Amino acid sequence: MKAVVHVSLKSGVLDPQGKAVADTLARMGYSEVGSARVGKVIELDLTGAPDKSAAEARVKEMCEKLLANTVIESYRIELV
Amino acid sequence: MKAVVHVSLKSGVLDPQGKAVADTLARMGYSEVGSARVGKVIELDLTGAPDKSAAEARVKEMCEKLLANTVIESYRIELV
């Protein structure tokens, strides 16, 4: 099984990397770009075959403990 | 319109950040994690309303020129 974790900054949290991307694109002539946000995707290969809900609970635990900083980031888990 | 660009390392390219994540999760007791890959997601807010295929062509150009390093990274564009 594979888990895909999407980590993004909560809305309202400043995103300097996104701002740099948007500013640079504007400077390059892509005036249609209003703003940009940059997030992370972490793909985990899960070995063994636990059931889906158990796997999701484990991945949620990993997010809370390591993968996301829940003070400023939100995450979304997708199992495929 | 919104464009979501997924940038990930091509397979075969070493991913030290992903390796660090996988090793750390294993050390924390999550032995089901075989490997991990870390990618980026860039969300662009596009103002104006060009048609979808024109917008996609422009975003593709942005990827080639700035958002992805096509030597080692592949990208996927999603318009929403």
Tab-separated table of C-alpha atoms in Angstrom:
chain	number	residue	atom	x	y	z
A	1	MET	CA	0.000	0.000	0.000
A	2	LYS	CA	1.089	3.547	-0.596
A	3	ALA	CA	0.278	6.610	1.494
A	4	VAL	CA	0.508	10.077	0.028
A	5	VAL	CA	0.686	12.862	2.606
A	6	HIS	CA	0.033	16.429	1.431
A	7	VAL	CA	1.452	19.027	3.821
A	8	SER	CA	0.613	22.689	3.296
A	9	LEU	CA	0.918	25.853	5.323
A	10	LYS	CA	-2.295	26.877	7.059
A	11	SER	CA	-3.980	29.861	5.459
A	12	GLY	CA	-2.844	33.023	7.189
A	13	VAL	CA	0.676	31.703	7.724
A	14	LEU	CA	3.245	33.666	5.718
A	15	ASP	CA	4.774	31.638	2.888
A	16	PRO	CA	8.075	33.308	1.889
A	17	GLN	CA	8.890	30.552	-0.604
A	18	GLY	CA	5.530	31.006	-2.316
A	19	LYS	CA	6.001	34.771	-2.353
A	20	ALA	CA	9.423	34.370	-3.968
A	21	VAL	CA	7.916	32.127	-6.652
A	22	ALA	CA	5.059	34.574	-7.365
A	23	ASP	CA	7.367	37.598	-7.468
A	24	THR	CA	9.833	35.866	-9.765
A	25	LEU	CA	7.101	34.706	-12.145
A	26	ALA	CA	5.718	38.259	-12.253
A	27	ARG	CA	9.196	39.596	-13.023
A	28	MET	CA	9.497	37.016	-15.821
A	29	GLY	CA	6.355	38.373	-17.436
A	30	TYR	CA	3.755	35.936	-16.151
A	31	SER	CA	1.467	38.692	-14.951
A	32	GLU	CA	-1.504	36.335	-14.613
A	33	VAL	CA	-0.014	34.775	-11.486
A	34	GLY	CA	-1.641	36.476	-8.502
A	35	SER	CA	-0.123	34.454	-5.701
A	36	ALA	CA	1.603	31.151	-5.083
A	37	ARG	CA	1.794	28.733	-2.172
A	38	VAL	CA	4.361	25.983	-1.856
A	39	GLY	CA	3.630	22.729	-0.063
A	40	LYS	CA	5.167	19.295	0.366
A	41	VAL	CA	4.103	15.829	-0.688
A	42	ILE	CA	5.503	12.795	1.101
A	43	GLU	CA	4.959	9.401	-0.498
A	44	LEU	CA	5.350	6.453	1.846
A	45	ASP	CA	5.634	2.869	0.677
A	46	LEU	CA	3.920	0.738	3.293
A	47	THR	CA	4.944	-2.908	3.431
A	48	GLY	CA	2.801	-5.621	4.930
A	49	ALA	CA	-0.930	-5.373	4.318
A	50	PRO	CA	-2.789	-3.980	7.290
A	51	ASP	CA	-6.349	-2.911	6.648
A	52	LYS	CA	-6.912	0.542	5.281
A	53	SER	CA	-8.262	2.208	8.406
A	54	ALA	CA	-5.431	0.849	10.584
A	55	ALA	CA	-2.862	2.076	8.052
A	56	GLU	CA	-4.516	5.479	7.944
A	57	ALA	CA	-4.422	5.757	11.745
A	58	ARG	CA	-0.699	4.916	11.748
A	59	VAL	CA	0.076	7.454	9.032
A	60	LYS	CA	-1.949	10.075	10.910
A	61	GLU	CA	0.254	9.396	13.946
A	62	MET	CA	3.389	9.837	11.777
A	63	CYS	CA	2.053	13.184	10.555
A	64	GLU	CA	1.364	14.445	14.060
A	65	LYS	CA	4.743	13.295	15.367
A	66	LEU	CA	7.111	13.944	12.458
A	67	LEU	CA	5.827	14.831	9.026
A	68	ALA	CA	3.878	18.010	9.724
A	69	ASN	CA	4.307	20.885	12.116
A	70	THR	CA	0.670	21.106	13.130
A	71	VAL	CA	1.093	24.576	14.610
A	72	ILE	CA	1.520	26.091	11.169
A	73	GLU	CA	0.822	23.244	8.744
A	74	SER	CA	-2.192	21.169	7.843
A	75	TYR	CA	-1.997	17.731	6.257
A	76	ARG	CA	-4.155	15.430	4.193
A	77	ILE	CA	-3.650	11.669	3.862
A	78	GLU	CA	-4.482	9.679	0.748
A	79	LEU	CA	-4.112	5.895	0.616
A	80	VAL	CA	-3.628	4.303	-2.790
B	1	MET	CA	-8.459	29.674	-12.159
B	2	LYS	CA	-5.999	27.739	-10.053
B	3	ALA	CA	-3.068	25.659	-11.233
B	4	VAL	CA	-1.569	22.975	-9.040
B	5	VAL	CA	1.907	21.874	-10.074
B	6	HIS	CA	3.275	18.643	-8.620
B	7	VAL	CA	7.063	18.435	-8.800
B	8	SER	CA	8.792	15.181	-7.893
B	9	LEU	CA	12.250	13.745	-8.319
B	10	LYS	CA	12.587	11.392	-11.272
B	11	SER	CA	12.852	7.759	-10.287
B	12	GLY	CA	16.484	6.785	-10.000
B	13	VAL	CA	17.486	10.164	-8.603
B	14	LEU	CA	18.670	9.924	-4.993
B	15	ASP	CA	16.284	11.571	-2.524
B	16	PRO	CA	18.213	12.298	0.704
B	17	GLN	CA	15.249	14.082	2.283
B	18	GLY	CA	13.021	11.064	1.626
B	19	LYS	CA	15.692	8.730	2.992
B	20	ALA	CA	15.931	10.816	6.172
B	21	VAL	CA	12.159	10.636	6.607
B	22	ALA	CA	12.072	6.859	6.072
B	23	ASP	CA	15.028	6.232	8.402
B	24	THR	CA	13.567	8.441	11.122
B	25	LEU	CA	10.137	6.780	10.894
B	26	ALA	CA	11.809	3.352	11.133
B	27	ARG	CA	13.737	4.495	14.200
B	28	MET	CA	10.471	5.716	15.732
B	29	GLY	CA	8.993	2.233	15.407
B	30	TYR	CA	7.041	2.592	12.175
B	31	SER	CA	8.588	-0.502	10.670
B	32	GLU	CA	5.926	-0.733	7.937
B	33	VAL	CA	7.484	2.211	6.094
B	34	GLY	CA	9.699	0.783	3.366
B	35	SER	CA	10.742	3.984	1.652
B	36	ALA	CA	9.709	7.590	1.324
B	37	ARG	CA	9.982	10.201	-1.430
B	38	VAL	CA	9.479	13.912	-0.845
B	39	GLY	CA	8.091	16.200	-3.543
B	40	LYS	CA	6.769	19.726	-3.891
B	41	VAL	CA	3.366	21.146	-4.713
B	42	ILE	CA	3.062	24.680	-6.032
B	43	GLU	CA	-0.395	26.243	-6.126
B	44	LEU	CA	-0.736	29.218	-8.451
B	45	ASP	CA	-3.703	31.585	-8.413
B	46	LEU	CA	-4.261	32.667	-11.981
B	47	THR	CA	-6.133	35.922	-12.480
B	48	GLY	CA	-7.947	36.806	-15.672
B	49	ALA	CA	-9.775	33.998	-17.410
B	50	PRO	CA	-7.834	32.651	-20.361
B	51	ASP	CA	-9.104	29.401	-21.758
B	52	LYS	CA	-7.921	26.229	-20.143
B	53	SER	CA	-5.490	25.049	-22.809
B	54	ALA	CA	-3.814	28.481	-23.070
B	55	ALA	CA	-3.423	28.604	-19.278
B	56	GLU	CA	-1.973	25.100	-19.269
B	57	ALA	CA	0.566	26.048	-21.945
B	58	ARG	CA	1.648	29.097	-19.920
B	59	VAL	CA	2.000	27.061	-16.711
B	60	LYS	CA	3.993	24.421	-18.612
B	61	GLU	CA	6.369	27.207	-19.693
B	62	MET	CA	6.701	28.371	-16.071
B	63	CYS	CA	7.579	24.811	-15.038
B	64	GLU	CA	10.245	24.463	-17.709
B	65	LYS	CA	11.772	27.841	-16.916
B	66	LEU	CA	11.470	28.140	-13.157
B	67	LEU	CA	9.385	25.711	-11.143
B	68	ALA	CA	11.059	22.409	-11.966
B	69	ASN	CA	14.612	21.364	-12.670
B	70	THR	CA	13.781	19.080	-15.572
B	71	VAL	CA	17.167	17.357	-15.447
B	72	ILE	CA	16.243	15.610	-12.206
B	73	GLU	CA	12.580	16.455	-11.636
B	74	SER	CA	9.337	15.670	-13.395
B	75	TYR	CA	6.187	17.729	-13.055
B	76	ARG	CA	2.446	17.337	-13.480
B	77	ILE	CA	0.001	20.204	-13.988
B	78	GLU	CA	-3.577	20.170	-12.743
B	79	LEU	CA	-6.001	23.013	-13.468
B	80	VAL	CA	-8.906	23.505	-11.087
